[in-house]
Amino acid sequence: MARASKGDVDYDAKLVPVYGSRDVTQGIPKYALPEEGMEARSAYRLVMDEVLKEGNPRLNLATFVTTWMEPEAKTLMAETFDKNMIDKDEYPQTAEIERRCVIMLGRLWRAPDISRIIGCSTTGSSEACMLAGLALKWKWRERRRQAGKSTDRPNLVMGINVQVCWEKFCRYWDVEMRLAPMEPGSYALTPEKMLPFCDENTIGVVAILGSTFTGEYEPVSALHDALMELNGRTGWDVPLHVDAASGGMVAPFLEPDVAWDFRLPLVKSINTSGHKYGLVYPGVGWAVWRDQEELHEDLVFKVNYLGGEMPTFALNFSRPGNQVLAQYYNFIRLGYEGYRRVQQACRDVAQYIAGELAGMNVFDVIHDGSDLPVLAWRIKDGVDVKFTLFELSDRLRMTGWQVPAYSFPDNLTDVVVMRVVVREGVSRDVADMLLEDIHQALRFFESSGQSGQLHASAGGEVAFHH
Ligand SMILES: *Cc1c(COP(=O)(O)O)cnc(C)c1O
């Protein structure tokens, strides 16, 4: 029966199921702003469906970034999305909570005088590293000017295993990047590798806790002692920054007695990613300086804003305040003991996976999760296997896992490793599912006799047990 009135049509339109509506049976607008809009429910479905095949973030074992938070934390974040972190005058309590987080971190990192520290939240460790690097550069320049010396050629010393944000820092702010190489069996900075790169123009040394290549901690306290000795001998003033993007929220809970932090006098600043082992969804990071003196006053802007005067040190202006609130939520929800348990559980699972992989007899585990809960392995020298780690990575993709394979930088580019980051939510059961899929993949390679590019030689049974 034909519909008679407009009223009937409207009534029917409400009953149209979402996948029966015109919006979803036509193509999606892609590169031009559409003339007219669509129903909210259709737009929601279309966008959600566009990202369907991106994979399940929980199965992404490549990332360090948080992929699980409690329902209460999600609710809190959803309800505070509208707070702009920069409006400290309008959202003074959010600003106060940011300050509390900085002070809690200063204590966690053993600042000797908590009343002297200064710090801020950022969009992540990358921004925090830019700020810390700038502070080092300004401080160095001030020392040089006072001594009547040239400020033309600043350099920064670090291992080649640094995260790309440090290369960015050096390029964007005109600082010579001095990268100590990796060597066979030595994938991180050591005092011996560091010292030859330092001179009077070194604005600082970056130590990493821990390396994204392997998960291992760099020996911060040994680097510190070597710099103390060097400074004493030469009259230089080379300080340390610790890039603790991951380790800053792991080491204080699992190795509270290891001094890598403000207990070491030359450690002037530390950064961490709130969205890594700080357990908050992206993007939040933190930078903390041991003493206000380390942050040159020229770097801090006093912004006259909505009637208030507000000091800021940041690359961004507006950004979400809800991530800072979520960080504070985690701090009071978990406390020291809660973080310890979560990180210990991650380490236990990482070490469990490492043990199982070692037992397969084809892999050489080069880091077993005993620093960061991260493990890295390569194919054992001398075993004849019919696959490469790149092929294994591809094969695991078929069951949903994202486990990266990559080669090391200059000097060791022929070393290929595979890495798994164990985060909150990678339980023992999830680990067993991964291990089962690795076994399956090995059986597949064995039976299909596939020959890898890097290990093309034929013959030789791969020994592995289930
Ligand atoms: C992740 C990481 C960074 C960059 O951190 P974002 O929070 O992603 O900006 C820097 N350094 C290290 C050592 C990292 O692990």
Tab-separated table of C-alpha atoms and ligand atoms in Angstrom:
chain	number	residue	atom	x	y	z
A	1	MET	CA	0.000	0.000	0.000
A	2	ALA	CA	1.336	3.406	-0.925
A	3	ARG	CA	2.108	5.723	1.928
A	4	ALA	CA	-0.301	8.633	2.024
A	5	SER	CA	1.139	11.205	4.310
A	6	LYS	CA	4.515	12.679	5.113
A	7	GLY	CA	3.959	11.665	8.698
A	8	ASP	CA	3.997	8.008	7.711
A	9	VAL	CA	7.267	8.412	5.848
A	10	ASP	CA	8.970	10.002	8.860
A	11	TYR	CA	7.676	7.246	11.043
A	12	ASP	CA	9.042	4.604	8.681
A	13	ALA	CA	12.419	6.327	8.411
A	14	LYS	CA	12.955	5.885	12.125
A	15	LEU	CA	12.424	2.159	11.745
A	16	VAL	CA	14.956	1.724	8.978
A	17	PRO	CA	17.713	-0.556	10.310
A	18	VAL	CA	21.130	1.061	10.176
A	19	TYR	CA	22.464	-1.361	7.542
A	20	GLY	CA	19.288	-0.840	5.534
A	21	SER	CA	19.629	2.920	5.280
A	22	ARG	CA	20.724	4.796	2.170
A	23	ASP	CA	23.742	6.164	4.018
A	24	VAL	CA	25.362	2.759	4.288
A	25	THR	CA	24.280	1.289	0.964
A	26	GLN	CA	25.962	4.117	-0.936
A	27	GLY	CA	29.697	4.734	-0.983
A	28	ILE	CA	31.298	6.679	1.833
A	29	PRO	CA	32.431	10.282	1.156
A	30	LYS	CA	36.220	10.088	0.970
A	31	TYR	CA	38.064	13.102	-0.308
A	32	ALA	CA	35.507	15.894	-0.598
A	33	LEU	CA	33.356	17.314	2.121
A	34	PRO	CA	29.883	15.954	1.267
A	35	GLU	CA	27.169	18.460	0.351
A	36	GLU	CA	24.906	17.127	3.051
A	37	GLY	CA	25.397	15.145	6.200
A	38	MET	CA	23.914	11.852	7.367
A	39	GLU	CA	22.383	10.371	10.462
A	40	ALA	CA	24.635	10.134	13.497
A	41	ARG	CA	24.179	6.373	13.799
A	42	SER	CA	25.184	5.890	10.150
A	43	ALA	CA	28.261	8.084	10.472
A	44	TYR	CA	29.243	6.192	13.628
A	45	ARG	CA	28.913	2.800	11.934
A	46	LEU	CA	30.686	3.898	8.783
A	47	VAL	CA	33.709	5.223	10.648
A	48	MET	CA	33.862	2.227	12.995
A	49	ASP	CA	33.649	-0.117	10.011
A	50	GLU	CA	36.425	1.739	8.170
A	51	VAL	CA	38.880	0.812	10.951
A	52	LEU	CA	37.586	-2.758	11.353
A	53	LYS	CA	40.455	-4.437	9.595
A	54	GLU	CA	43.175	-2.522	11.382
A	55	GLY	CA	43.525	-5.362	13.812
A	56	ASN	CA	42.824	-5.761	17.462
A	57	PRO	CA	45.035	-3.407	19.513
A	58	ARG	CA	45.201	-6.031	22.279
A	59	LEU	CA	46.947	-8.409	19.854
A	60	ASN	CA	49.419	-5.710	18.870
A	61	LEU	CA	52.523	-6.889	20.699
A	62	ALA	CA	54.646	-4.324	18.868
A	63	THR	CA	53.481	-1.293	20.800
A	64	PHE	CA	54.475	-0.039	24.216
A	65	VAL	CA	51.332	2.052	24.392
A	66	THR	CA	48.392	1.242	26.658
A	67	THR	CA	45.596	-0.734	25.028
A	68	TRP	CA	43.504	-1.567	28.076
A	69	MET	CA	42.049	0.537	30.872
A	70	GLU	CA	39.411	-0.181	33.468
A	71	PRO	CA	35.782	0.757	32.716
A	72	GLU	CA	35.855	3.448	35.436
A	73	ALA	CA	38.933	5.007	33.852
A	74	LYS	CA	37.239	5.015	30.451
A	75	THR	CA	34.166	6.666	31.929
A	76	LEU	CA	36.305	9.265	33.651
A	77	MET	CA	38.129	10.028	30.406
A	78	ALA	CA	34.912	10.217	28.376
A	79	GLU	CA	33.365	12.603	30.900
A	80	THR	CA	36.367	14.945	30.960
A	81	PHE	CA	37.202	15.097	27.251
A	82	ASP	CA	36.087	18.717	27.179
A	83	LYS	CA	38.814	20.002	29.497
A	84	ASN	CA	41.645	21.843	27.799
A	85	MET	CA	44.916	21.317	29.653
A	86	ILE	CA	46.209	24.769	28.727
A	87	ASP	CA	43.259	26.615	30.315
A	88	LYS	CA	44.806	26.503	33.746
A	89	ASP	CA	42.791	29.484	34.781
A	90	GLU	CA	39.493	27.935	33.759
A	91	TYR	CA	40.267	24.437	34.958
A	92	PRO	CA	42.414	25.182	37.992
A	93	GLN	CA	41.724	21.829	39.597
A	94	THR	CA	42.966	19.984	36.520
A	95	ALA	CA	46.110	22.133	36.730
A	96	GLU	CA	46.427	21.288	40.421
A	97	ILE	CA	46.110	17.587	39.613
A	98	GLU	CA	48.839	17.890	36.985
A	99	ARG	CA	51.031	19.445	39.701
A	100	ARG	CA	50.271	16.570	42.084
A	101	CYS	CA	51.280	14.033	39.438
A	102	VAL	CA	54.590	15.852	38.853
A	103	ILE	CA	55.328	15.830	42.588
A	104	MET	CA	54.409	12.153	42.913
A	105	LEU	CA	56.785	11.352	40.042
A	106	GLY	CA	59.529	13.491	41.588
A	107	ARG	CA	59.240	11.437	44.779
A	108	LEU	CA	59.037	8.153	42.894
A	109	TRP	CA	62.277	9.135	41.132
A	110	ARG	CA	63.886	10.065	44.452
A	111	ALA	CA	64.372	13.802	44.029
A	112	PRO	CA	66.565	14.846	46.988
A	113	ASP	CA	64.632	18.085	47.588
A	114	ILE	CA	61.044	17.790	46.466
A	115	SER	CA	60.462	21.522	46.956
A	116	ARG	CA	63.050	22.261	44.238
A	117	ILE	CA	61.646	20.091	41.436
A	118	ILE	CA	59.761	21.371	38.427
A	119	GLY	CA	57.946	19.463	35.712
A	120	CYS	CA	55.004	19.261	33.378
A	121	SER	CA	52.753	16.929	31.476
A	122	THR	CA	53.235	16.648	27.717
A	123	THR	CA	51.654	14.831	24.788
A	124	GLY	CA	54.130	11.975	25.255
A	125	SER	CA	57.799	11.267	25.755
A	126	SER	CA	58.689	12.812	22.409
A	127	GLU	CA	57.564	16.260	23.508
A	128	ALA	CA	59.074	15.676	26.970
A	129	CYS	CA	62.430	14.801	25.330
A	130	MET	CA	62.311	17.965	23.194
A	131	LEU	CA	61.792	20.035	26.337
A	132	ALA	CA	64.504	18.225	28.291
A	133	GLY	CA	66.917	18.568	25.374
A	134	LEU	CA	66.193	22.291	25.119
A	135	ALA	CA	66.827	22.707	28.831
A	136	LEU	CA	70.217	20.978	28.402
A	137	LYS	CA	71.086	23.206	25.455
A	138	TRP	CA	70.129	26.453	27.205
A	139	LYS	CA	72.022	25.483	30.343
A	140	TRP	CA	75.142	24.572	28.369
A	141	ARG	CA	74.966	27.853	26.441
A	142	GLU	CA	74.701	29.802	29.668
A	143	ARG	CA	77.775	28.054	31.108
A	144	ARG	CA	79.735	28.690	27.911
A	145	ARG	CA	78.769	32.364	27.745
A	146	GLN	CA	79.754	32.899	31.345
A	147	ALA	CA	83.125	31.367	30.563
A	148	GLY	CA	83.466	33.568	27.468
A	149	LYS	CA	83.558	30.531	25.173
A	150	SER	CA	81.985	29.718	21.841
A	151	THR	CA	78.397	28.452	21.751
A	152	ASP	CA	78.485	27.480	18.078
A	153	ARG	CA	78.751	23.737	18.162
A	154	PRO	CA	76.622	21.964	20.757
A	155	ASN	CA	76.456	18.169	20.614
A	156	LEU	CA	74.423	15.476	22.341
A	157	VAL	CA	75.859	12.026	23.086
A	158	MET	CA	73.761	8.846	23.112
A	159	GLY	CA	73.641	5.271	21.831
A	160	ILE	CA	72.494	4.561	18.286
A	161	ASN	CA	69.607	2.662	19.885
A	162	VAL	CA	67.886	5.937	20.894
A	163	GLN	CA	64.282	6.480	19.927
A	164	VAL	CA	63.766	8.645	16.835
A	165	CYS	CA	62.601	11.613	18.952
A	166	TRP	CA	66.256	12.323	19.825
A	167	GLU	CA	67.241	12.476	16.177
A	168	LYS	CA	64.362	14.887	15.712
A	169	PHE	CA	65.527	16.951	18.645
A	170	CYS	CA	69.022	17.267	17.202
A	171	ARG	CA	67.784	18.140	13.712
A	172	TYR	CA	65.086	20.605	14.791
A	173	TRP	CA	67.249	22.423	17.312
A	174	ASP	CA	70.565	22.339	15.535
A	175	VAL	CA	72.523	20.123	17.845
A	176	GLU	CA	75.134	17.716	16.532
A	177	MET	CA	74.003	14.162	17.123
A	178	ARG	CA	76.751	11.847	18.352
A	179	LEU	CA	75.666	8.239	18.262
A	180	ALA	CA	77.747	5.541	19.901
A	181	PRO	CA	77.485	2.377	17.801
A	182	MET	CA	76.098	-1.043	18.617
A	183	GLU	CA	78.577	-3.888	18.618
A	184	PRO	CA	78.071	-7.632	18.376
A	185	GLY	CA	76.479	-8.687	21.652
A	186	SER	CA	76.390	-5.082	22.960
A	187	TYR	CA	73.234	-3.260	21.964
A	188	ALA	CA	73.255	-0.356	24.420
A	189	LEU	CA	75.429	2.527	25.592
A	190	THR	CA	78.356	1.749	27.914
A	191	PRO	CA	80.875	4.085	29.576
A	192	GLU	CA	83.581	2.843	27.191
A	193	LYS	CA	81.471	3.656	24.136
A	194	MET	CA	80.277	6.981	25.559
A	195	LEU	CA	83.482	8.650	26.727
A	196	PRO	CA	85.248	9.167	23.371
A	197	PHE	CA	82.219	11.125	22.092
A	198	CYS	CA	82.138	13.672	24.939
A	199	ASP	CA	83.862	17.038	24.861
A	200	GLU	CA	83.415	20.579	26.142
A	201	ASN	CA	80.542	21.123	23.692
A	202	THR	CA	78.509	18.172	24.928
A	203	ILE	CA	75.227	19.553	26.254
A	204	GLY	CA	74.480	16.204	27.860
A	205	VAL	CA	74.339	12.431	27.568
A	206	VAL	CA	71.038	10.600	27.120
A	207	ALA	CA	70.724	7.255	28.892
A	208	ILE	CA	67.785	5.038	27.968
A	209	LEU	CA	65.678	3.058	30.424
A	210	GLY	CA	65.180	0.898	28.479
A	211	SER	CA	66.089	0.441	24.874
A	212	THR	CA	63.249	-0.032	22.404
A	213	PHE	CA	65.397	-2.457	20.408
A	214	THR	CA	65.817	-5.038	23.153
A	215	GLY	CA	64.082	-3.811	26.319
A	216	GLU	CA	67.373	-3.700	28.241
A	217	TYR	CA	68.217	-0.881	30.633
A	218	GLU	CA	71.321	1.123	29.901
A	219	PRO	CA	73.751	1.117	32.837
A	220	VAL	CA	72.804	4.611	34.053
A	221	SER	CA	74.797	4.509	37.252
A	222	ALA	CA	77.979	3.356	35.462
A	223	LEU	CA	77.507	6.094	32.847
A	224	HIS	CA	77.003	8.544	35.694
A	225	ASP	CA	80.194	7.536	37.479
A	226	ALA	CA	82.205	7.722	34.281
A	227	LEU	CA	80.882	11.247	33.643
A	228	MET	CA	81.655	12.294	37.218
A	229	GLU	CA	85.224	11.179	36.691
A	230	LEU	CA	85.422	12.861	33.277
A	231	ASN	CA	83.993	16.142	34.578
A	232	GLY	CA	86.354	16.065	37.532
A	233	ARG	CA	89.349	15.503	35.292
A	234	THR	CA	88.501	18.056	32.585
A	235	GLY	CA	86.510	20.727	34.380
A	236	TRP	CA	83.600	20.131	31.994
A	237	ASP	CA	80.018	19.935	33.199
A	238	VAL	CA	78.438	17.140	31.165
A	239	PRO	CA	75.050	16.211	32.698
A	240	LEU	CA	72.744	13.214	32.152
A	241	HIS	CA	69.155	13.036	31.014
A	242	VAL	CA	67.366	9.702	31.462
A	243	ASP	CA	64.879	8.805	28.740
A	244	ALA	CA	62.743	6.566	30.937
A	245	ALA	CA	59.804	6.497	28.502
A	246	SER	CA	59.040	2.935	29.586
A	247	GLY	CA	61.360	2.166	32.485
A	248	GLY	CA	60.401	5.218	34.543
A	249	MET	CA	57.203	3.433	35.501
A	250	VAL	CA	58.721	-0.039	35.808
A	251	ALA	CA	62.080	0.212	37.586
A	252	PRO	CA	60.799	2.092	40.690
A	253	PHE	CA	58.392	-0.772	41.348
A	254	LEU	CA	60.477	-3.784	40.405
A	255	GLU	CA	64.012	-2.588	41.237
A	256	PRO	CA	63.478	0.096	43.884
A	257	ASP	CA	67.081	-0.246	45.073
A	258	VAL	CA	68.716	0.362	41.718
A	259	ALA	CA	69.816	3.997	41.454
A	260	TRP	CA	69.192	5.259	37.930
A	261	ASP	CA	67.222	8.368	38.894
A	262	PHE	CA	67.639	11.623	40.856
A	263	ARG	CA	69.675	9.733	43.437
A	264	LEU	CA	72.498	10.265	40.919
A	265	PRO	CA	73.495	13.942	41.084
A	266	LEU	CA	74.261	14.303	37.369
A	267	VAL	CA	70.769	13.132	36.408
A	268	LYS	CA	69.208	16.536	35.806
A	269	SER	CA	65.967	15.475	34.165
A	270	ILE	CA	63.839	12.408	33.466
A	271	ASN	CA	60.969	11.790	31.067
A	272	THR	CA	58.381	9.043	30.964
A	273	SER	CA	55.364	8.174	28.826
A	274	GLY	CA	52.192	8.156	30.927
A	275	HIS	CA	50.682	6.170	28.067
A	276	LYS	CA	53.226	3.343	28.280
A	277	TYR	CA	53.788	1.671	31.662
A	278	GLY	CA	52.023	4.659	33.262
A	279	LEU	CA	48.986	2.710	32.004
A	280	VAL	CA	46.990	5.593	30.465
A	281	TYR	CA	45.578	5.651	26.925
A	282	PRO	CA	47.577	7.912	24.565
A	283	GLY	CA	48.769	10.623	24.679
A	284	VAL	CA	50.331	11.782	27.877
A	285	GLY	CA	53.950	12.088	28.944
A	286	TRP	CA	55.921	13.711	31.724
A	287	ALA	CA	59.133	15.668	32.103
A	288	VAL	CA	60.623	16.370	35.526
A	289	TRP	CA	63.758	18.351	36.423
A	290	ARG	CA	65.562	17.771	39.701
A	291	ASP	CA	65.871	21.509	40.316
A	292	GLN	CA	64.177	24.599	38.905
A	293	GLU	CA	67.684	25.860	38.153
A	294	GLU	CA	68.014	23.299	35.354
A	295	LEU	CA	65.171	24.928	33.455
A	296	HIS	CA	66.473	28.222	32.100
A	297	GLU	CA	63.993	31.025	32.757
A	298	ASP	CA	64.023	32.029	29.084
A	299	LEU	CA	62.329	28.738	28.251
A	300	VAL	CA	59.368	29.332	30.528
A	301	PHE	CA	56.657	31.592	29.147
A	302	LYS	CA	54.434	33.550	31.450
A	303	VAL	CA	51.225	33.718	29.502
A	304	ASN	CA	48.592	36.230	30.397
A	305	TYR	CA	45.515	34.171	29.991
A	306	LEU	CA	41.910	34.774	30.946
A	307	GLY	CA	42.942	37.054	33.750
A	308	GLY	CA	45.650	34.853	35.181
A	309	GLU	CA	49.394	34.659	34.723
A	310	MET	CA	50.441	31.173	33.857
A	311	PRO	CA	53.936	29.756	33.426
A	312	THR	CA	54.172	27.213	30.613
A	313	PHE	CA	56.901	25.170	29.019
A	314	ALA	CA	55.382	23.184	26.169
A	315	LEU	CA	55.457	22.830	22.397
A	316	ASN	CA	51.676	22.539	22.174
A	317	PHE	CA	49.071	24.949	23.375
A	318	SER	CA	45.657	23.270	23.567
A	319	ARG	CA	45.499	19.576	24.388
A	320	PRO	CA	43.218	17.247	26.302
A	321	GLY	CA	43.200	17.490	30.092
A	322	ASN	CA	41.446	14.148	30.540
A	323	GLN	CA	44.647	12.163	30.077
A	324	VAL	CA	46.239	13.922	33.013
A	325	LEU	CA	43.135	13.187	35.086
A	326	ALA	CA	43.355	9.545	34.019
A	327	GLN	CA	47.004	9.464	35.105
A	328	TYR	CA	45.994	10.725	38.518
A	329	TYR	CA	43.171	8.181	38.586
A	330	ASN	CA	45.724	5.400	38.057
A	331	PHE	CA	48.017	6.818	40.734
A	332	ILE	CA	45.325	6.838	43.404
A	333	ARG	CA	43.562	3.703	42.165
A	334	LEU	CA	46.672	1.526	41.972
A	335	GLY	CA	49.064	3.087	44.415
A	336	TYR	CA	52.622	1.817	44.661
A	337	GLU	CA	51.504	-1.755	45.338
A	338	GLY	CA	49.062	-1.814	42.426
A	339	TYR	CA	51.701	-0.663	39.934
A	340	ARG	CA	54.145	-3.157	41.376
A	341	ARG	CA	51.697	-6.004	40.851
A	342	VAL	CA	50.818	-5.016	37.296
A	343	GLN	CA	54.466	-4.617	36.269
A	344	GLN	CA	55.525	-7.813	38.051
A	345	ALA	CA	52.755	-9.720	36.273
A	346	CYS	CA	54.035	-8.340	32.951
A	347	ARG	CA	57.593	-9.361	33.779
A	348	ASP	CA	56.490	-12.860	34.829
A	349	VAL	CA	54.653	-13.352	31.541
A	350	ALA	CA	57.605	-11.968	29.538
A	351	GLN	CA	60.008	-14.339	31.255
A	352	TYR	CA	57.618	-17.222	30.762
A	353	ILE	CA	57.420	-16.547	27.008
A	354	ALA	CA	61.226	-16.183	26.903
A	355	GLY	CA	61.672	-19.590	28.552
A	356	GLU	CA	59.255	-21.265	26.153
A	357	LEU	CA	60.912	-19.693	23.120
A	358	ALA	CA	64.340	-20.796	24.298
A	359	GLY	CA	62.939	-24.304	24.643
A	360	MET	CA	62.018	-24.400	20.960
A	361	ASN	CA	65.769	-24.731	20.224
A	362	VAL	CA	65.704	-22.487	17.165
A	363	PHE	CA	65.723	-19.125	18.891
A	364	ASP	CA	68.348	-17.246	20.803
A	365	VAL	CA	66.626	-15.021	23.365
A	366	ILE	CA	68.682	-11.839	23.588
A	367	HIS	CA	66.537	-10.161	26.216
A	368	ASP	CA	64.228	-12.177	28.434
A	369	GLY	CA	62.157	-9.462	30.098
A	370	SER	CA	64.382	-9.057	33.121
A	371	ASP	CA	64.604	-5.260	32.598
A	372	LEU	CA	61.541	-3.981	30.742
A	373	PRO	CA	58.904	-6.716	30.375
A	374	VAL	CA	59.984	-6.909	26.743
A	375	LEU	CA	61.622	-9.837	25.040
A	376	ALA	CA	63.669	-9.976	21.913
A	377	TRP	CA	64.971	-13.012	20.119
A	378	ARG	CA	66.771	-13.993	16.958
A	379	ILE	CA	67.307	-17.184	15.054
A	380	LYS	CA	70.093	-19.163	16.654
A	381	ASP	CA	73.434	-19.121	14.920
A	382	GLY	CA	74.156	-22.415	13.245
A	383	VAL	CA	70.609	-23.808	13.171
A	384	ASP	CA	69.239	-24.433	9.759
A	385	VAL	CA	65.673	-23.205	9.579
A	386	LYS	CA	63.354	-22.813	6.653
A	387	PHE	CA	61.991	-19.382	7.514
A	388	THR	CA	63.046	-15.865	8.356
A	389	LEU	CA	61.698	-13.844	11.249
A	390	PHE	CA	60.020	-11.582	8.686
A	391	GLU	CA	58.141	-14.610	7.379
A	392	LEU	CA	57.251	-15.699	10.897
A	393	SER	CA	55.934	-12.200	11.577
A	394	ASP	CA	53.781	-12.407	8.430
A	395	ARG	CA	52.496	-15.826	9.380
A	396	LEU	CA	51.509	-14.643	12.879
A	397	ARG	CA	49.584	-11.783	11.288
A	398	MET	CA	47.237	-14.393	9.862
A	399	THR	CA	46.061	-15.236	13.362
A	400	GLY	CA	45.782	-11.578	14.336
A	401	TRP	CA	49.100	-11.055	16.155
A	402	GLN	CA	51.285	-8.114	15.373
A	403	VAL	CA	54.803	-9.148	16.323
A	404	PRO	CA	57.443	-7.097	14.535
A	405	ALA	CA	60.697	-8.354	13.057
A	406	TYR	CA	63.365	-5.742	12.349
A	407	SER	CA	67.055	-5.407	11.772
A	408	PHE	CA	69.475	-3.551	13.996
A	409	PRO	CA	70.998	-0.213	12.923
A	410	ASP	CA	74.378	0.516	11.286
A	411	ASN	CA	77.117	-1.898	12.069
A	412	LEU	CA	74.726	-4.725	12.865
A	413	THR	CA	72.198	-4.451	10.052
A	414	ASP	CA	72.455	-8.193	9.436
A	415	VAL	CA	71.111	-8.934	12.908
A	416	VAL	CA	67.362	-9.527	12.670
A	417	VAL	CA	65.295	-9.783	15.816
A	418	MET	CA	61.694	-10.224	16.799
A	419	ARG	CA	60.234	-8.403	19.769
A	420	VAL	CA	57.229	-8.751	22.047
A	421	VAL	CA	56.181	-6.012	24.466
A	422	VAL	CA	54.270	-7.466	27.390
A	423	ARG	CA	51.803	-4.876	28.650
A	424	GLU	CA	48.938	-4.862	31.093
A	425	GLY	CA	46.412	-7.231	29.554
A	426	VAL	CA	48.907	-9.739	28.130
A	427	SER	CA	48.007	-12.503	30.552
A	428	ARG	CA	49.583	-15.930	30.800
A	429	ASP	CA	46.644	-17.288	28.812
A	430	VAL	CA	47.150	-14.744	26.024
A	431	ALA	CA	50.849	-15.697	26.054
A	432	ASP	CA	49.934	-19.381	25.668
A	433	MET	CA	47.758	-18.538	22.667
A	434	LEU	CA	50.679	-16.686	21.081
A	435	LEU	CA	53.080	-19.549	21.783
A	436	GLU	CA	50.654	-22.046	20.282
A	437	ASP	CA	50.463	-19.953	17.116
A	438	ILE	CA	54.267	-19.763	16.970
A	439	HIS	CA	54.444	-23.561	17.224
A	440	GLN	CA	51.850	-23.857	14.467
A	441	ALA	CA	53.830	-21.494	12.279
A	442	LEU	CA	57.043	-23.467	12.815
A	443	ARG	CA	55.218	-26.670	11.871
A	444	PHE	CA	53.878	-24.980	8.764
A	445	PHE	CA	57.329	-23.836	7.667
A	446	GLU	CA	58.751	-27.254	8.377
A	447	SER	CA	56.108	-29.116	6.392
A	448	SER	CA	55.892	-26.697	3.476
A	449	GLY	CA	59.670	-26.663	3.237
A	450	GLN	CA	59.609	-22.932	2.655
A	451	SER	CA	63.021	-21.492	2.209
A	452	GLY	CA	63.746	-18.116	3.708
A	453	GLN	CA	65.801	-15.409	2.059
A	454	LEU	CA	68.215	-15.037	4.922
A	455	HIS	CA	68.586	-18.748	5.617
A	456	ALA	CA	68.307	-20.290	2.220
A	457	SER	CA	70.406	-23.394	2.791
A	458	ALA	CA	68.522	-26.662	2.471
A	459	GLY	CA	68.289	-29.695	4.753
A	460	GLY	CA	68.608	-29.998	8.517
A	461	GLU	CA	65.569	-30.765	10.586
A	462	VAL	CA	64.393	-28.051	12.908
A	463	ALA	CA	64.210	-29.488	16.370
A	464	PHE	CA	61.451	-28.088	18.504
A	465	HIS	CA	59.200	-29.573	21.080
A	466	HIS	CA	55.746	-28.580	22.009
B	1	LIG	C1	58.302	5.446	23.189
B	1	LIG	C2	59.592	6.084	23.423
B	1	LIG	C3	59.792	7.428	23.108
B	1	LIG	C4	58.710	8.258	22.451
B	1	LIG	O1	57.633	8.331	23.316
B	1	LIG	P1	56.158	8.806	22.924
B	1	LIG	O2	55.494	8.820	24.258
B	1	LIG	O3	55.619	7.775	21.999
B	1	LIG	O4	56.268	10.147	22.301
B	1	LIG	C5	61.017	7.993	23.399
B	1	LIG	N1	62.004	7.283	23.960
B	1	LIG	C6	61.851	5.973	24.275
B	1	LIG	C7	62.992	5.238	24.918
B	1	LIG	C8	60.645	5.332	24.028
B	1	LIG	O5	60.492	4.046	24.369
